[in-house]
mmCIF file of C-alpha atoms and ligand atoms in Angstrom:
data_model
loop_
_atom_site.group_PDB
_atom_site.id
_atom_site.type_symbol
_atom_site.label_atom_id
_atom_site.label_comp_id
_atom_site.label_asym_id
_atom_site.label_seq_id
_atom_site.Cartn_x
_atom_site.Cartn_y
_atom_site.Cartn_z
ATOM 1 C CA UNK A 56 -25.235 13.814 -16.380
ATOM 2 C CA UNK A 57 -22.329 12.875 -18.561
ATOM 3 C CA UNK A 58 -18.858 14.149 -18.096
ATOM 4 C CA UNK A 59 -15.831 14.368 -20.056
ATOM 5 C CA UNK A 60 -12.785 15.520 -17.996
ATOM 6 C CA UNK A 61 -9.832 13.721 -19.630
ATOM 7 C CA UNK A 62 -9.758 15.562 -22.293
ATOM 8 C CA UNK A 63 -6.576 17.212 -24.106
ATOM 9 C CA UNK A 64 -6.891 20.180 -26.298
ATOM 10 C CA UNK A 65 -4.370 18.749 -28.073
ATOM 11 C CA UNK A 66 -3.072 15.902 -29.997
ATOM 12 C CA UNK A 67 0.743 14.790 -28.098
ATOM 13 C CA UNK A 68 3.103 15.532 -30.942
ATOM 14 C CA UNK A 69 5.273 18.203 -29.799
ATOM 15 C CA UNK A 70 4.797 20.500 -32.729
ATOM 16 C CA UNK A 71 0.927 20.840 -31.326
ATOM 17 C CA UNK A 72 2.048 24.596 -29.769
ATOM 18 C CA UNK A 73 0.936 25.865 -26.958
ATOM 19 C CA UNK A 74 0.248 28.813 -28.582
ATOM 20 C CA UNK A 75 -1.773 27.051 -31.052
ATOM 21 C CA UNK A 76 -4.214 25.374 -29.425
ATOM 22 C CA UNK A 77 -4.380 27.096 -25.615
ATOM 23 C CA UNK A 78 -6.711 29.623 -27.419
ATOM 24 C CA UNK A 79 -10.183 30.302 -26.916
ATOM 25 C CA UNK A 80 -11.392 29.403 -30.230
ATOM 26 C CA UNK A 81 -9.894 25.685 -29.790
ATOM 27 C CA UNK A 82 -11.687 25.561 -26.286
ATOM 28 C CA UNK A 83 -15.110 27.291 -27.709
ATOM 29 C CA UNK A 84 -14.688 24.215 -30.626
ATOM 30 C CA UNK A 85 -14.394 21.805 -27.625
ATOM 31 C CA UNK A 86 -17.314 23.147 -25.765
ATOM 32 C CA UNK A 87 -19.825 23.381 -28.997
ATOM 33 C CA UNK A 88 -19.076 19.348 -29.732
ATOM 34 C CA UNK A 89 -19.586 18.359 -25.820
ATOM 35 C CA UNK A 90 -22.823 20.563 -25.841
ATOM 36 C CA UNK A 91 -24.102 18.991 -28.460
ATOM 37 C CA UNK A 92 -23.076 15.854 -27.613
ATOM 38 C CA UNK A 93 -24.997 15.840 -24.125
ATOM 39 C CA UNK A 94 -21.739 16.895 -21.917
ATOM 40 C CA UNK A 95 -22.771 18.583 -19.084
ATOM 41 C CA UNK A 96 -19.579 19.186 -17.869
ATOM 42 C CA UNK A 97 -16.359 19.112 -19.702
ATOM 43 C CA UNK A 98 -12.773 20.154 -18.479
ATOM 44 C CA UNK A 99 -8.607 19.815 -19.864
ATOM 45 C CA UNK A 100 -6.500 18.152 -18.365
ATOM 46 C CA UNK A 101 -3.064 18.528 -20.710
ATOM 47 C CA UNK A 102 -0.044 15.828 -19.513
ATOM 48 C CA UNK A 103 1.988 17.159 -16.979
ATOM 49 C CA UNK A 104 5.398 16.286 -19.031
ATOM 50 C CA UNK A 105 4.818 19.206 -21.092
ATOM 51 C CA UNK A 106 5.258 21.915 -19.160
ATOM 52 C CA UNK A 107 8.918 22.576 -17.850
ATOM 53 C CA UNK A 108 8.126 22.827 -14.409
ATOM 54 C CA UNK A 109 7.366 19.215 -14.213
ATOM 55 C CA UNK A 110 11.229 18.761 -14.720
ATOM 56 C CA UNK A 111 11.447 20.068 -11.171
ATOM 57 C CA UNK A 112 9.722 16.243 -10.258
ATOM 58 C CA UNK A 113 11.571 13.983 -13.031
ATOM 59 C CA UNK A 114 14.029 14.558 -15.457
ATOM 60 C CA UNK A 115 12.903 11.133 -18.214
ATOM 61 C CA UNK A 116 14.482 12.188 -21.037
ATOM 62 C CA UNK A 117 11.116 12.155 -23.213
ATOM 63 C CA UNK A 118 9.604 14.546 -20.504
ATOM 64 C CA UNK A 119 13.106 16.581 -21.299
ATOM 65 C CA UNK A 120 12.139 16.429 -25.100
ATOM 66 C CA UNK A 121 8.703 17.122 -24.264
ATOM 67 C CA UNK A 122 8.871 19.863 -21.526
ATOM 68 C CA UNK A 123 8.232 22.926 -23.020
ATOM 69 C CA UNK A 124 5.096 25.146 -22.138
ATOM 70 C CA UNK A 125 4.570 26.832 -19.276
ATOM 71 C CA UNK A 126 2.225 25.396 -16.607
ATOM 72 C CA UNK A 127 0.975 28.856 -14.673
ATOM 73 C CA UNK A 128 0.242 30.014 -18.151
ATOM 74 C CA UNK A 129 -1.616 26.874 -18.761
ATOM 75 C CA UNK A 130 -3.942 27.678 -15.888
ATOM 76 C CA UNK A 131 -4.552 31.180 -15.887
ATOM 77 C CA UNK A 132 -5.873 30.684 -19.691
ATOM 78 C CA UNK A 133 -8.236 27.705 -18.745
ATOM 79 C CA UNK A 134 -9.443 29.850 -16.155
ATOM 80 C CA UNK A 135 -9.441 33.339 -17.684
ATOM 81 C CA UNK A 136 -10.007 32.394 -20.928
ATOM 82 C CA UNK A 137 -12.554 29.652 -21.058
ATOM 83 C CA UNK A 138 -15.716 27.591 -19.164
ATOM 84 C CA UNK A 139 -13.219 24.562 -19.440
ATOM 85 C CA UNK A 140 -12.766 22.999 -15.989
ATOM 86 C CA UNK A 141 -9.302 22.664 -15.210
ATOM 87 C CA UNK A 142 -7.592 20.059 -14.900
ATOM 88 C CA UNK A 143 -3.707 17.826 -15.484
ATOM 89 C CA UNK A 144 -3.086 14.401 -15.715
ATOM 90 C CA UNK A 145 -0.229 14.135 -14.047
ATOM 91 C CA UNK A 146 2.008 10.467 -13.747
ATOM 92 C CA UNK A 147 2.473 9.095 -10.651
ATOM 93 C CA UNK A 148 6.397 8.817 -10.303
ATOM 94 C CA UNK A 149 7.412 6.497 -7.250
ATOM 95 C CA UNK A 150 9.841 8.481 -4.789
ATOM 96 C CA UNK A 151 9.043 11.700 -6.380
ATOM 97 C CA UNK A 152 5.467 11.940 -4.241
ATOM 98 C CA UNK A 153 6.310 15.461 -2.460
ATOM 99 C CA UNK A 154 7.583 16.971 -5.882
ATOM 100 C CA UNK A 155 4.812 16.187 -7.910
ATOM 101 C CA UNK A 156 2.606 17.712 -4.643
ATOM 102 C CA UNK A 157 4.813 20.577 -4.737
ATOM 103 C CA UNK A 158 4.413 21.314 -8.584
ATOM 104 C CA UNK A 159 0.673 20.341 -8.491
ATOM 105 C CA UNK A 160 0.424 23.261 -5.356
ATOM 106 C CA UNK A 161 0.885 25.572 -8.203
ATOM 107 C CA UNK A 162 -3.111 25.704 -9.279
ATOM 108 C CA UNK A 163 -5.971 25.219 -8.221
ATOM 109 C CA UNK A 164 -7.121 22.370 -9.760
ATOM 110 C CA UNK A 165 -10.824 21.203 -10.408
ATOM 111 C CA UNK A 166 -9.603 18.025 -10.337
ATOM 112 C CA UNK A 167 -5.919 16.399 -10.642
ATOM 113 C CA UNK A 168 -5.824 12.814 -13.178
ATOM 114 C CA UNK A 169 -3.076 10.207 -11.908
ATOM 115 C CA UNK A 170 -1.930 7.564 -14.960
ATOM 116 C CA UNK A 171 0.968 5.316 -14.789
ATOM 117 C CA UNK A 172 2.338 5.517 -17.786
ATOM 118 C CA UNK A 173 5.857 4.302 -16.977
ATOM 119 C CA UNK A 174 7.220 1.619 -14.956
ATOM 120 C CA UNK A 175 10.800 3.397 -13.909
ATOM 121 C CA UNK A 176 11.908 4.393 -16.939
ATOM 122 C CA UNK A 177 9.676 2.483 -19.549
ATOM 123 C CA UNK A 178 6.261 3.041 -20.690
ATOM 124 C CA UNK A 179 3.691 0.397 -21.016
ATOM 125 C CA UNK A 180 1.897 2.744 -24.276
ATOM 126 C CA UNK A 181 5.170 3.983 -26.146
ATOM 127 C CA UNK A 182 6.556 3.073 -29.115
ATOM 128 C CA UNK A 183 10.282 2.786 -29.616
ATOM 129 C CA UNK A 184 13.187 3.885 -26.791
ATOM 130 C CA UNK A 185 10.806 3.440 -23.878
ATOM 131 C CA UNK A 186 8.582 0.546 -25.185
ATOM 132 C CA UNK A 187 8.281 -1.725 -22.039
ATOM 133 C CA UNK A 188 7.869 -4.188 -24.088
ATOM 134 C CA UNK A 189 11.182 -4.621 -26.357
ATOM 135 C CA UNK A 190 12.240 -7.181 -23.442
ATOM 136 C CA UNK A 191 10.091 -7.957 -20.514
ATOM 137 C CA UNK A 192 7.811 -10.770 -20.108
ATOM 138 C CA UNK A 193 3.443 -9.947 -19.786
ATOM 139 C CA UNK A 194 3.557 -11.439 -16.076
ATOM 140 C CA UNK A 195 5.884 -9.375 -14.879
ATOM 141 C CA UNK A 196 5.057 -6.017 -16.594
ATOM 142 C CA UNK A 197 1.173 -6.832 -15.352
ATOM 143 C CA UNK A 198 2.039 -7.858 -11.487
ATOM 144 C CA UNK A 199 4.074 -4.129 -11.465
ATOM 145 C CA UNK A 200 1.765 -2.318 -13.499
ATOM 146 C CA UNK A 201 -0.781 -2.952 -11.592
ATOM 147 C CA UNK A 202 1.251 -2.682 -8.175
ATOM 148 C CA UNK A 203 2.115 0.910 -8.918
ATOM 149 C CA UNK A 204 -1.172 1.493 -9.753
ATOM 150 C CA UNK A 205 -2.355 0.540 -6.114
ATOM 151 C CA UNK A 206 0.406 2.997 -4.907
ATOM 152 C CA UNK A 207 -0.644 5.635 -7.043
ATOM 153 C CA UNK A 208 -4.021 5.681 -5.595
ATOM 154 C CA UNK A 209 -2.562 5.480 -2.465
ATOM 155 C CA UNK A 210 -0.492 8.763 -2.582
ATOM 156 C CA UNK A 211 -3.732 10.949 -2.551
ATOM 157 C CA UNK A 212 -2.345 13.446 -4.839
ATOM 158 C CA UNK A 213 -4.615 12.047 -7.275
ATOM 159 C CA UNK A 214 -8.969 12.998 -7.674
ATOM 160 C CA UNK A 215 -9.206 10.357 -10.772
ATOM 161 C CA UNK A 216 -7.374 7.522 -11.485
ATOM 162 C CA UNK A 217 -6.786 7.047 -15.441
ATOM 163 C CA UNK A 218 -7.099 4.284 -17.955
ATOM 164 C CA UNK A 219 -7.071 1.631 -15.159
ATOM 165 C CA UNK A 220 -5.905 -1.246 -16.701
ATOM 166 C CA UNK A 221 -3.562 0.424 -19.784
ATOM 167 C CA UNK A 222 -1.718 -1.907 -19.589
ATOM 168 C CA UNK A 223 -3.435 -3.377 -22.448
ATOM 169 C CA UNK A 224 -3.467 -1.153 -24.412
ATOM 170 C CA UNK A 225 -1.721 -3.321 -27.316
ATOM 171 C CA UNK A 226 -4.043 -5.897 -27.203
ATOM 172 C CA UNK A 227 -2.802 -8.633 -29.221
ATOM 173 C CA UNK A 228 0.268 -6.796 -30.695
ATOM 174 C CA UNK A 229 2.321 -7.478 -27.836
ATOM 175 C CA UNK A 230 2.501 -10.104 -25.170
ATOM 176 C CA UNK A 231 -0.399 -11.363 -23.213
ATOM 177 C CA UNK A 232 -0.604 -12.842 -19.549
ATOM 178 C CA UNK A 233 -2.787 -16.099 -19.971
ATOM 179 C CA UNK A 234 -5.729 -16.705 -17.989
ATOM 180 C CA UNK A 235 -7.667 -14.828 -15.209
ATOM 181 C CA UNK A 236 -6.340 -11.369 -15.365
ATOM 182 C CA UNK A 237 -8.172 -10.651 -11.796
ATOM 183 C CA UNK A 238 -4.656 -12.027 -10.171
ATOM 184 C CA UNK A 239 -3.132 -8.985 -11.560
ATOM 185 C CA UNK A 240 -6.055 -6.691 -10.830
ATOM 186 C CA UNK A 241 -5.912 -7.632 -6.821
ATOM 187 C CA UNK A 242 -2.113 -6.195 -6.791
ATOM 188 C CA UNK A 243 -3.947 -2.510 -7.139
ATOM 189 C CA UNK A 244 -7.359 -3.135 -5.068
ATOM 190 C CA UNK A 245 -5.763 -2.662 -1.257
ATOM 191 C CA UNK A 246 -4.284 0.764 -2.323
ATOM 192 C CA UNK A 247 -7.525 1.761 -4.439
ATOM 193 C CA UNK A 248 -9.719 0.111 -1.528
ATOM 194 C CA UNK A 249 -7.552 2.450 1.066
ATOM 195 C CA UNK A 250 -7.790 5.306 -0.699
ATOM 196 C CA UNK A 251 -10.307 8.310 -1.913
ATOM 197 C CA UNK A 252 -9.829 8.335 -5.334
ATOM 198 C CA UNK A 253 -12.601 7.852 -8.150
ATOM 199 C CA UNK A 254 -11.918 5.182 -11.084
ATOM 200 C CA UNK A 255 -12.058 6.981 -14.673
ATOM 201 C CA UNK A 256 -13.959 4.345 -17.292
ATOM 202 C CA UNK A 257 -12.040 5.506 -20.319
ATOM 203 C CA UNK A 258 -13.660 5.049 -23.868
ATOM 204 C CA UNK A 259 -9.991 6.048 -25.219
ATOM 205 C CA UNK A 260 -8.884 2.053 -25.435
ATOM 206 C CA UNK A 261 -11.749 1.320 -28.270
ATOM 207 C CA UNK A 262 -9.658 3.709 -30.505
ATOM 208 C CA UNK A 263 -6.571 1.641 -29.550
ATOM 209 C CA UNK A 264 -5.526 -1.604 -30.807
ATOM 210 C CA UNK A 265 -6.768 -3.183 -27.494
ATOM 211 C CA UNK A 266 -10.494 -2.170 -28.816
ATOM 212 C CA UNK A 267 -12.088 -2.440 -25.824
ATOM 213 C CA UNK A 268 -12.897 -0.015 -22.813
ATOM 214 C CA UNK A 269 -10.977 0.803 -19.597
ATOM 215 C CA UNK A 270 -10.965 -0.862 -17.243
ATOM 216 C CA UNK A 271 -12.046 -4.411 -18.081
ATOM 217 C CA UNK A 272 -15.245 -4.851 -16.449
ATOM 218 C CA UNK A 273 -14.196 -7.578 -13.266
ATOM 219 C CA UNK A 274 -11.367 -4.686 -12.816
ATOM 220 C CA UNK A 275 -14.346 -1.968 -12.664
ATOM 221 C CA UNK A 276 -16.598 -4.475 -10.401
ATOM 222 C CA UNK A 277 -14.057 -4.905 -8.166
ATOM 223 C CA UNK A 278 -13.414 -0.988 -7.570
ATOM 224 C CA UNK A 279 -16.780 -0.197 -7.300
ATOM 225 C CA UNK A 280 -17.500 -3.208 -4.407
ATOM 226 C CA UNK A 281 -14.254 -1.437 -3.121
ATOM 227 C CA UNK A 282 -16.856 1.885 -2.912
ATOM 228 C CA UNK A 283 -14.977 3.663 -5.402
ATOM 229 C CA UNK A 284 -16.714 6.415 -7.590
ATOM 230 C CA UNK A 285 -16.584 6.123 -11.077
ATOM 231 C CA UNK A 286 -15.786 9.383 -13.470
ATOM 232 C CA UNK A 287 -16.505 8.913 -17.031
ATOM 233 C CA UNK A 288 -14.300 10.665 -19.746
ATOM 234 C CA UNK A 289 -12.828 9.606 -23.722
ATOM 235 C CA UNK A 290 -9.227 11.032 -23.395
ATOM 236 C CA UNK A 291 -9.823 13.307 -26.326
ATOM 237 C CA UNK A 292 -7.142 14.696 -27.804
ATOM 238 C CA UNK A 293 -9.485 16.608 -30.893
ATOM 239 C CA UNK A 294 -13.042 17.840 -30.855
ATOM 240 C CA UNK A 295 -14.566 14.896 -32.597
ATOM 241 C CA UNK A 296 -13.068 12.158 -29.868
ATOM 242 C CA UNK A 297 -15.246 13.924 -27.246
ATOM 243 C CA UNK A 298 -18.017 11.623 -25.890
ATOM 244 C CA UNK A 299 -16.639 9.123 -28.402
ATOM 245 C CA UNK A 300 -18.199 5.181 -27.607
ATOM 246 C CA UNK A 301 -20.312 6.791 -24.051
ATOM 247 C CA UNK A 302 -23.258 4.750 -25.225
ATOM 248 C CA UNK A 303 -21.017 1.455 -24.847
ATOM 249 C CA UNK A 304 -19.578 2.608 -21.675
ATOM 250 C CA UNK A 305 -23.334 3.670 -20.257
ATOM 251 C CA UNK A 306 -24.281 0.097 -20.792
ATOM 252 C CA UNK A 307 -21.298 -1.122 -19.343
ATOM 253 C CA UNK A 308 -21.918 0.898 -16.319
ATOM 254 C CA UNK A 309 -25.572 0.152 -15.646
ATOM 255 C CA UNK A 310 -24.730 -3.659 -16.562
ATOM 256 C CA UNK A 311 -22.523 -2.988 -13.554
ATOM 257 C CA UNK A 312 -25.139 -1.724 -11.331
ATOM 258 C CA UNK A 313 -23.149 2.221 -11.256
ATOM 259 C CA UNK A 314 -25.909 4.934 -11.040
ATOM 260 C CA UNK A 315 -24.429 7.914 -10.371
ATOM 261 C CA UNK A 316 -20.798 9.367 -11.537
ATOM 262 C CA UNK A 317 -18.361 11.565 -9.983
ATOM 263 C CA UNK A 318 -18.369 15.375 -10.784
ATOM 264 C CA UNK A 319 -15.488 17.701 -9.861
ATOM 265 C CA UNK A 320 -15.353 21.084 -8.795
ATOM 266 C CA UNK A 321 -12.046 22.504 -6.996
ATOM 267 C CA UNK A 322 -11.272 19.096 -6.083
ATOM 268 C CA UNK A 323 -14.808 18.783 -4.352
ATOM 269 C CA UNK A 324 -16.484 15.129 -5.186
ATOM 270 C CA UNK A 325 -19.757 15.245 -5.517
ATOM 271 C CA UNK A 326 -21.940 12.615 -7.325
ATOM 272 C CA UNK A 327 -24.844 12.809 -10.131
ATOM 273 C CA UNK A 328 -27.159 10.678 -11.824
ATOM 274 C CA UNK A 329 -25.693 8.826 -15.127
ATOM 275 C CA UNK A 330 -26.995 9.471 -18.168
HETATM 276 ZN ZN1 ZN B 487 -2.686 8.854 -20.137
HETATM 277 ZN ZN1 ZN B 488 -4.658 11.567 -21.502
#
């Protein structure tokens, strides 16, 4: 089985409509490239900051720019409308925990994605007003990065946790901690160790400047000696990103010892041979 679950049927600029691309031509385009790319299952999961009831759980001015579609109208065409599971990543907002639940009530979900993207109010992968990184220093950024990321798994509101170590995402263009990034990992592994959640391994980071998967492999080793699951999925955000760099993460996962990968089905886990 292969999977592809964090997938968006759209690319994040705001002029990508609703109307545009929640249509059942775009999805049919999706399904046809996973089919023939060996992707047994396949599912959306569009950002929750575009849809204008996540303003109900945080009002961050570029979800305010951004929240414009509407999310029950979201769901009823991935279910009425296409074989798409369904799915929303949704960000993991610290003191906003019973919101988000609230908003997330609203479907029934095959399967709910939790990224941190932001650390209060800036974001480790934006360019520009929110950049993290127009003033703070790698070893701080890292330690709460990967603190919140902990929490996040902690909440439960979460089936997959995202592009574990984003954080990286830059690679080179912006600072780097020095030396053995496993002090940063261990910040996240009590809540991920505590908790139920499955660990995505992301090919989206080889199409970033970073170039290389997520999570770094000792980050992945360490989740799955935690007893985490692992669900494997490229971030798409076009047709031709589905599936894109699986044979590099297959290796990495058999180098790792991972035989079996997590498969969703209203939010029921249930695991299947890799491959
Ligand atoms: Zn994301
Ligand atoms: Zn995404």
């Amino acid at each position: 089985m292969l999977t592809d679950y964090h997938v968006h049927l759209r690319p994040d600029d705001r002029d990508a409509t609703a109307a545009r691309h929640f249509t059942a031509a775009n999805a049919e385009r999706y399904a046809e490239v996973a089919a023939e790319r060996g992707i047994g299952a396949l599912g959306v999961s569009e950002h929750v900051h575009r849809f204008r009831q996540a303003l109900e759980v945080w009002r961050h001015p570029f979800w305010v720019e951004n929240a414009i579609d509407d999310l029950d109208g979201y769901c009823s065409f991935v279910r009425e409308e296409t074989e798409l599971r369904l799915g929303i990543e949704a960000d993991f907002v610290p003191g906003r925990e019973d919101r988000m639940a609230n908003l997330l009530a609203r479907c029934e979900w095959d399967y709910v994605i939790g990224s941190v993207h932001f650390l209060r109010d800036a974001a480790v992968d934006m360019e520009g007003d929110f950049d993290v990184w127009r003033s703070s220093d790698p070893e701080r950024v890292w330690t709460r990065y990967f603190e919140w990321l902990g929490e996040a798994a902690r909440t439960g509101l979460f089936d997959i946790l995202a592009h574990p170590d984003l954080v990286k995402v830059w690679g080179r263009e912006r600072p780097l901690p020095a030396g053995d990034l496993r002090r940063f990992y261990d910040r996240a592994m009590d809540g991920i160790a505590d908790s139920d959640v499955a660990i995505e391994v992301s090919t989206a980071g080889l199409r970033k400047p970073v170039g290389e998967i997520y999570p770094a492999p000792a980050f992945l080793e360490m989740c799955v000696e935690a007893g985490r699951p692992v669900a494997l999925s490229s971030d798409a955000h076009s047709p031709d990103e589905l599936g894109h760099g699986y044979e590099q993460a297959v290796d990495l996962l058999e180098s790792i010892g991972v035989e079996r990968i997590a498969v969703f089905d209203r939010r029921q886990r249930t695991l299947e041979p890799l491959g």
